[in-house]
GROMACS .gro file of C-alpha atoms in nm:
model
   82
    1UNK     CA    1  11.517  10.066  10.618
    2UNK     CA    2  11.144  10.185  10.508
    3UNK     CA    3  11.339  10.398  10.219
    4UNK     CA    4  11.444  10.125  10.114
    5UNK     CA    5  11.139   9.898  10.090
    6UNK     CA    6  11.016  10.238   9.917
    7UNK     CA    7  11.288  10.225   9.627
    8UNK     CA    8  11.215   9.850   9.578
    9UNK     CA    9  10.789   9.899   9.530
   10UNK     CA   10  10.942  10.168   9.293
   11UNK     CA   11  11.172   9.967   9.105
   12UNK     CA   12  10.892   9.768   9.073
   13UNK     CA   13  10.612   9.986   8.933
   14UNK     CA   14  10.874  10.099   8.694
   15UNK     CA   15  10.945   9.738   8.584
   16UNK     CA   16  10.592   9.658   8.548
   17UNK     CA   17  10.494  10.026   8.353
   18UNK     CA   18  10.815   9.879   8.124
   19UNK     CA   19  10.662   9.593   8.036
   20UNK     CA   20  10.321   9.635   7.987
   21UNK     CA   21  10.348  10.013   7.842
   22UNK     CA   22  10.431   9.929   7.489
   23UNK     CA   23  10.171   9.613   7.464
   24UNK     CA   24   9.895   9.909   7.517
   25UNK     CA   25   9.799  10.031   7.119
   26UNK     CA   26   9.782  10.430   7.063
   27UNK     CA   27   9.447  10.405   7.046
   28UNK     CA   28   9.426  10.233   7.377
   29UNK     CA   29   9.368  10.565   7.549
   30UNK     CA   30   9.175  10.467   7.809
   31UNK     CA   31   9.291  10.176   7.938
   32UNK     CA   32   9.662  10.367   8.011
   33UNK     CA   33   9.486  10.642   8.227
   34UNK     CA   34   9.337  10.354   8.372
   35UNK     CA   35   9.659  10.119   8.423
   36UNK     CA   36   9.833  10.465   8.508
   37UNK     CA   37   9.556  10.553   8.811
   38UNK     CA   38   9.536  10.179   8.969
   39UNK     CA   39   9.932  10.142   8.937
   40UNK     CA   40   9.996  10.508   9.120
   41UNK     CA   41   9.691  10.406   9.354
   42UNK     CA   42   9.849  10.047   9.419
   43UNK     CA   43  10.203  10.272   9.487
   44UNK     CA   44  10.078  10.538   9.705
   45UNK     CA   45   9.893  10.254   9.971
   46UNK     CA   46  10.210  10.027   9.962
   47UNK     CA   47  10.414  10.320  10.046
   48UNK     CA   48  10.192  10.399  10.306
   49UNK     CA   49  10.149  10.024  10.419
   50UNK     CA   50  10.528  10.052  10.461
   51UNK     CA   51  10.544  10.365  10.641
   52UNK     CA   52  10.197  10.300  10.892
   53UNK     CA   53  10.159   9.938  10.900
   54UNK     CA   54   9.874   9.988  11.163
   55UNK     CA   55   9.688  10.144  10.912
   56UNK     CA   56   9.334  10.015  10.782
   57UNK     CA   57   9.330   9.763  10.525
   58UNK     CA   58   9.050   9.844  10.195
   59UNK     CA   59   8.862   9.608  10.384
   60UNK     CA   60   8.806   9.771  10.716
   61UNK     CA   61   8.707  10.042  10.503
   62UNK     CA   62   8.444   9.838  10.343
   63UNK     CA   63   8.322   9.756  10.658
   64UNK     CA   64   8.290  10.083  10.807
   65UNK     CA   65   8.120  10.176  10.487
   66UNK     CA   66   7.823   9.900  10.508
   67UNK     CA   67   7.782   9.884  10.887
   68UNK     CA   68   7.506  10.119  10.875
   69UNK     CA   69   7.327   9.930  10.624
   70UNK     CA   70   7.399   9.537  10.768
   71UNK     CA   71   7.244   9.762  11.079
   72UNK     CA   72   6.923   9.836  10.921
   73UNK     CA   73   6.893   9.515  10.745
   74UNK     CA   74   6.895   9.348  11.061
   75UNK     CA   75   6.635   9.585  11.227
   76UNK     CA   76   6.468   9.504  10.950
   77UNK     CA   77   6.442   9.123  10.943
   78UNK     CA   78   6.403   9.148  11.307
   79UNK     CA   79   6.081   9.363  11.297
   80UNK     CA   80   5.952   9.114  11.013
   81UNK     CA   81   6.005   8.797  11.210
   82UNK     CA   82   5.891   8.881  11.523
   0.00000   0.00000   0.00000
């Protein structure tokens, strides 16, 4: 059953490179690498959304990230106020 969820975010990402692929100009070089990183990006975490659904959402991550510094802040306004 996860293949299959797999073949349909596919089917999907193709649909959507369809469709928005020939709107981009030739000298829109940029903004395809672009479209083409965030769409492959957006694939490869569904796929593995589908495959470890326990897995950490972007943001858990973000939170992980910035604990240290909430941390300090904190420290921080607590040696300043008292």
């Amino acid at each position: 059953m996860n293949w299959v969820e797999v073949l349909r975010f596919a089917a999907v990402l193709i649909l959507m490179v369809l469709y928005d692929w020939p709107k981009m100009t030739r000298q829109m070089k940029r903004e395809k690498v672009v479209y083409g990183i965030l769409t492959g990006l957006g694939g490869i975490l569904s796929v593995l959304l589908v495959f470890y659904p326990e897995m950490p959402g972007p943001t858990q991550w973000l939170n992980v990230m910035y604990e240290p510094l909430v941390n300090l802040m904190e420290k921080l306004t607590v040696q300043r106020s008292g």
